[in-house]
Amino acid sequence: MAIERTLSIIKPDAVAKNVIGQIYSRFEGAGLKIVAARMTQLSREEAEGFYAAHKERGFFKDLVDFMVSGPVMIQALEGENAVLAHRDLMGATDPKKAEKGTIRADFAESIDANAVHGSDAVDAAKVEIAYFFPGFAA
Ligand code: RTP
Ligand code: MG
């Protein structure tokens, strides 16, 4: 089993619902360690840069509007197969399709306000961790 790191964001909807602690407990319960963390209000520039891969998509503006709508909690998680383990905890992008017991099934309202972000691959995780935690070895 490979020890990996992944980038997690608790999005504005979940921060507003006051469930950061409940989501952290799920990370810890799955053996994922929080190795870096900070709460911040993203600027438009930061949100657009983070989601640059999606900039041609129809939902890009709504996504950026949502990500700057309130504070977010950003963390790097470390553990065995962290990228996939974290995505399993998150559930499907659309909470209506997310399996029962996943973070999105339990805390998210819609595909736009879907509670959490997680890197989708180890390479992406390295870029995303460096984006928000410059100087931290991903
Ligand atoms: P994330 O990057 O946030 O972890 O989510 P994901 O991999 O499951 O989804 P992704 O395809 O990377 O899309 C990024 C975020 O854009 C919003 N989205 N909206 N309206 C739509 O069809 C649509 N598709 C994606 C979601 O908020 C998604 O998390
Ligand atoms: Mg994604």
mmCIF file of C-alpha atoms and ligand atoms in Angstrom:
data_model
loop_
_atom_site.group_PDB
_atom_site.id
_atom_site.type_symbol
_atom_site.label_atom_id
_atom_site.label_comp_id
_atom_site.label_asym_id
_atom_site.label_seq_id
_atom_site.Cartn_x
_atom_site.Cartn_y
_atom_site.Cartn_z
ATOM 1 C CA MET A 1 0.000 0.000 0.000
ATOM 2 C CA ALA A 2 1.295 3.435 -0.897
ATOM 3 C CA ILE A 3 1.324 6.340 1.522
ATOM 4 C CA GLU A 4 -0.060 9.309 -0.403
ATOM 5 C CA ARG A 5 -1.162 12.863 0.236
ATOM 6 C CA THR A 6 -4.299 14.488 -1.121
ATOM 7 C CA LEU A 7 -5.793 17.974 -1.011
ATOM 8 C CA SER A 8 -9.167 18.395 0.644
ATOM 9 C CA ILE A 9 -11.375 21.478 0.765
ATOM 10 C CA ILE A 10 -14.423 21.816 2.981
ATOM 11 C CA LYS A 11 -16.489 24.135 0.789
ATOM 12 C CA PRO A 12 -18.486 27.215 1.927
ATOM 13 C CA ASP A 13 -21.783 25.312 2.321
ATOM 14 C CA ALA A 14 -20.308 22.798 4.762
ATOM 15 C CA VAL A 15 -18.361 25.472 6.683
ATOM 16 C CA ALA A 16 -21.628 27.452 7.013
ATOM 17 C CA LYS A 17 -23.374 24.304 8.316
ATOM 18 C CA ASN A 18 -20.761 24.048 11.094
ATOM 19 C CA VAL A 19 -19.748 20.481 10.222
ATOM 20 C CA ILE A 20 -15.945 20.880 9.896
ATOM 21 C CA GLY A 21 -15.456 18.729 12.994
ATOM 22 C CA GLN A 22 -17.794 15.990 11.781
ATOM 23 C CA ILE A 23 -15.969 15.868 8.443
ATOM 24 C CA TYR A 24 -12.558 15.823 10.171
ATOM 25 C CA SER A 25 -13.771 12.878 12.294
ATOM 26 C CA ARG A 26 -14.533 10.951 9.108
ATOM 27 C CA PHE A 27 -11.012 11.609 7.810
ATOM 28 C CA GLU A 28 -9.507 10.439 11.101
ATOM 29 C CA GLY A 29 -11.824 7.426 11.291
ATOM 30 C CA ALA A 30 -10.595 6.325 7.861
ATOM 31 C CA GLY A 31 -6.954 6.599 8.931
ATOM 32 C CA LEU A 32 -6.280 9.872 7.088
ATOM 33 C CA LYS A 33 -4.024 12.245 8.992
ATOM 34 C CA ILE A 34 -4.384 16.037 8.685
ATOM 35 C CA VAL A 35 -0.819 17.175 7.941
ATOM 36 C CA ALA A 36 -1.524 20.805 6.943
ATOM 37 C CA ALA A 37 -4.627 22.984 7.318
ATOM 38 C CA ARG A 38 -5.847 26.552 7.029
ATOM 39 C CA MET A 39 -9.154 28.364 6.921
ATOM 40 C CA THR A 40 -9.425 31.127 4.349
ATOM 41 C CA GLN A 41 -11.735 33.204 2.215
ATOM 42 C CA LEU A 42 -10.678 32.540 -1.394
ATOM 43 C CA SER A 43 -10.314 35.469 -3.786
ATOM 44 C CA ARG A 44 -11.806 35.067 -7.280
ATOM 45 C CA GLU A 45 -8.273 34.858 -8.639
ATOM 46 C CA GLU A 46 -7.366 31.996 -6.295
ATOM 47 C CA ALA A 47 -10.572 30.078 -7.052
ATOM 48 C CA GLU A 48 -10.201 30.556 -10.823
ATOM 49 C CA GLY A 49 -6.574 29.440 -10.668
ATOM 50 C CA PHE A 50 -7.430 26.392 -8.612
ATOM 51 C CA TYR A 51 -10.164 25.307 -11.025
ATOM 52 C CA ALA A 52 -8.293 26.378 -14.210
ATOM 53 C CA ALA A 53 -8.777 22.887 -15.702
ATOM 54 C CA HIS A 54 -12.541 23.543 -15.745
ATOM 55 C CA LYS A 55 -12.441 27.049 -17.226
ATOM 56 C CA GLU A 56 -14.102 26.099 -20.527
ATOM 57 C CA ARG A 57 -16.951 24.283 -18.762
ATOM 58 C CA GLY A 58 -20.440 25.773 -18.575
ATOM 59 C CA PHE A 59 -20.475 25.524 -14.786
ATOM 60 C CA PHE A 60 -17.151 27.383 -14.262
ATOM 61 C CA LYS A 61 -18.604 30.776 -13.290
ATOM 62 C CA ASP A 62 -21.150 29.233 -10.896
ATOM 63 C CA LEU A 63 -18.383 27.105 -9.388
ATOM 64 C CA VAL A 64 -16.128 30.120 -8.790
ATOM 65 C CA ASP A 65 -19.054 32.210 -7.457
ATOM 66 C CA PHE A 66 -19.828 29.432 -5.016
ATOM 67 C CA MET A 67 -16.225 28.894 -3.889
ATOM 68 C CA VAL A 68 -15.838 32.604 -2.998
ATOM 69 C CA SER A 69 -19.246 32.830 -1.282
ATOM 70 C CA GLY A 70 -17.804 32.205 2.196
ATOM 71 C CA PRO A 71 -14.828 30.786 4.059
ATOM 72 C CA VAL A 72 -13.395 27.390 3.164
ATOM 73 C CA MET A 73 -11.263 24.976 5.210
ATOM 74 C CA ILE A 74 -8.334 23.585 3.240
ATOM 75 C CA GLN A 75 -6.236 20.601 4.337
ATOM 76 C CA ALA A 76 -3.658 18.136 3.112
ATOM 77 C CA LEU A 77 -4.440 14.564 4.190
ATOM 78 C CA GLU A 78 -1.943 11.725 4.408
ATOM 79 C CA GLY A 79 -2.477 7.990 4.544
ATOM 80 C CA GLU A 80 -2.604 4.724 2.635
ATOM 81 C CA ASN A 81 -4.054 5.323 -0.829
ATOM 82 C CA ALA A 82 -5.156 8.728 0.444
ATOM 83 C CA VAL A 83 -6.447 10.014 -2.907
ATOM 84 C CA LEU A 84 -8.957 7.202 -3.407
ATOM 85 C CA ALA A 85 -9.696 6.730 0.282
ATOM 86 C CA HIS A 86 -10.657 10.398 0.489
ATOM 87 C CA ARG A 87 -12.799 10.266 -2.672
ATOM 88 C CA ASP A 88 -14.601 7.218 -1.262
ATOM 89 C CA LEU A 89 -15.420 9.214 1.872
ATOM 90 C CA MET A 90 -16.666 12.142 -0.266
ATOM 91 C CA GLY A 91 -19.072 10.199 -2.501
ATOM 92 C CA ALA A 92 -20.260 11.116 -6.002
ATOM 93 C CA THR A 93 -20.045 14.726 -7.251
ATOM 94 C CA ASP A 94 -23.852 14.948 -7.344
ATOM 95 C CA PRO A 95 -25.075 14.325 -3.783
ATOM 96 C CA LYS A 96 -28.306 12.807 -5.145
ATOM 97 C CA LYS A 97 -26.146 10.041 -6.626
ATOM 98 C CA ALA A 98 -23.775 9.745 -3.661
ATOM 99 C CA GLU A 99 -23.847 6.542 -1.614
ATOM 100 C CA LYS A 100 -25.480 6.680 1.803
ATOM 101 C CA GLY A 101 -22.988 7.458 4.543
ATOM 102 C CA THR A 102 -20.692 9.527 2.330
ATOM 103 C CA ILE A 103 -19.926 13.161 3.161
ATOM 104 C CA ARG A 104 -21.837 14.451 0.142
ATOM 105 C CA ALA A 105 -24.888 12.256 0.785
ATOM 106 C CA ASP A 106 -24.989 13.417 4.396
ATOM 107 C CA PHE A 107 -24.034 17.108 4.160
ATOM 108 C CA ALA A 108 -24.438 18.374 0.558
ATOM 109 C CA GLU A 109 -27.500 19.906 -1.100
ATOM 110 C CA SER A 110 -26.682 20.000 -4.805
ATOM 111 C CA ILE A 111 -24.005 19.400 -7.431
ATOM 112 C CA ASP A 112 -22.982 23.055 -7.006
ATOM 113 C CA ALA A 113 -23.011 23.157 -3.208
ATOM 114 C CA ASN A 114 -21.469 19.747 -2.690
ATOM 115 C CA ALA A 115 -19.616 20.194 0.619
ATOM 116 C CA VAL A 116 -16.112 18.996 -0.269
ATOM 117 C CA HIS A 117 -13.368 18.875 -2.868
ATOM 118 C CA GLY A 118 -10.769 16.145 -3.204
ATOM 119 C CA SER A 119 -7.848 15.699 -5.599
ATOM 120 C CA ASP A 120 -8.580 13.085 -8.257
ATOM 121 C CA ALA A 121 -5.032 11.705 -8.712
ATOM 122 C CA VAL A 122 -1.637 11.724 -6.991
ATOM 123 C CA ASP A 123 -0.131 14.116 -9.572
ATOM 124 C CA ALA A 124 -3.068 16.509 -9.231
ATOM 125 C CA ALA A 125 -2.743 16.303 -5.437
ATOM 126 C CA LYS A 126 0.890 17.447 -5.620
ATOM 127 C CA VAL A 127 -0.062 20.477 -7.720
ATOM 128 C CA GLU A 128 -3.075 21.303 -5.517
ATOM 129 C CA ILE A 129 -1.150 20.953 -2.226
ATOM 130 C CA ALA A 130 1.618 23.205 -3.599
ATOM 131 C CA TYR A 131 -1.051 25.719 -4.738
ATOM 132 C CA PHE A 132 -2.452 26.215 -1.263
ATOM 133 C CA PHE A 133 0.536 25.280 0.902
ATOM 134 C CA PRO A 134 3.583 26.705 -0.878
ATOM 135 C CA GLY A 135 6.744 25.403 0.737
ATOM 136 C CA PHE A 136 5.030 22.322 2.165
ATOM 137 C CA ALA A 137 6.503 19.177 0.576
ATOM 138 C CA ALA A 138 3.613 17.432 -1.160
HETATM 139 P P1 RTP B 1 -14.211 18.287 -6.759
HETATM 140 O O1 RTP B 1 -13.199 18.559 -7.860
HETATM 141 O O2 RTP B 1 -14.853 19.526 -6.212
HETATM 142 O O3 RTP B 1 -13.677 17.378 -5.717
HETATM 143 O O4 RTP B 1 -15.424 17.484 -7.398
HETATM 144 P P2 RTP B 1 -15.401 16.348 -8.478
HETATM 145 O O5 RTP B 1 -14.006 15.950 -8.819
HETATM 146 O O6 RTP B 1 -16.340 15.317 -7.973
HETATM 147 O O7 RTP B 1 -16.047 17.108 -9.708
HETATM 148 P P3 RTP B 1 -15.346 17.872 -10.928
HETATM 149 O O8 RTP B 1 -15.791 17.209 -12.190
HETATM 150 O O9 RTP B 1 -13.886 18.035 -10.682
HETATM 151 O O10 RTP B 1 -16.046 19.280 -10.866
HETATM 152 C C1 RTP B 1 -15.617 20.274 -9.940
HETATM 153 C C2 RTP B 1 -16.823 20.864 -9.248
HETATM 154 O O11 RTP B 1 -17.602 21.551 -10.223
HETATM 155 C C3 RTP B 1 -18.971 21.432 -9.888
HETATM 156 N N1 RTP B 1 -19.679 20.809 -11.003
HETATM 157 N N2 RTP B 1 -20.821 21.243 -11.417
HETATM 158 N N3 RTP B 1 -23.248 21.605 -12.824
HETATM 159 C C4 RTP B 1 -22.429 20.618 -13.169
HETATM 160 O O12 RTP B 1 -22.658 19.851 -14.076
HETATM 161 C C5 RTP B 1 -21.193 20.463 -12.427
HETATM 162 N N4 RTP B 1 -20.284 19.558 -12.647
HETATM 163 C C6 RTP B 1 -19.318 19.780 -11.733
HETATM 164 C C7 RTP B 1 -19.082 20.565 -8.663
HETATM 165 O O13 RTP B 1 -19.233 21.401 -7.540
HETATM 166 C C8 RTP B 1 -17.768 19.838 -8.632
HETATM 167 O O14 RTP B 1 -17.430 19.474 -7.320
HETATM 168 MG MG MG B 2 -12.487 17.298 -9.386
#
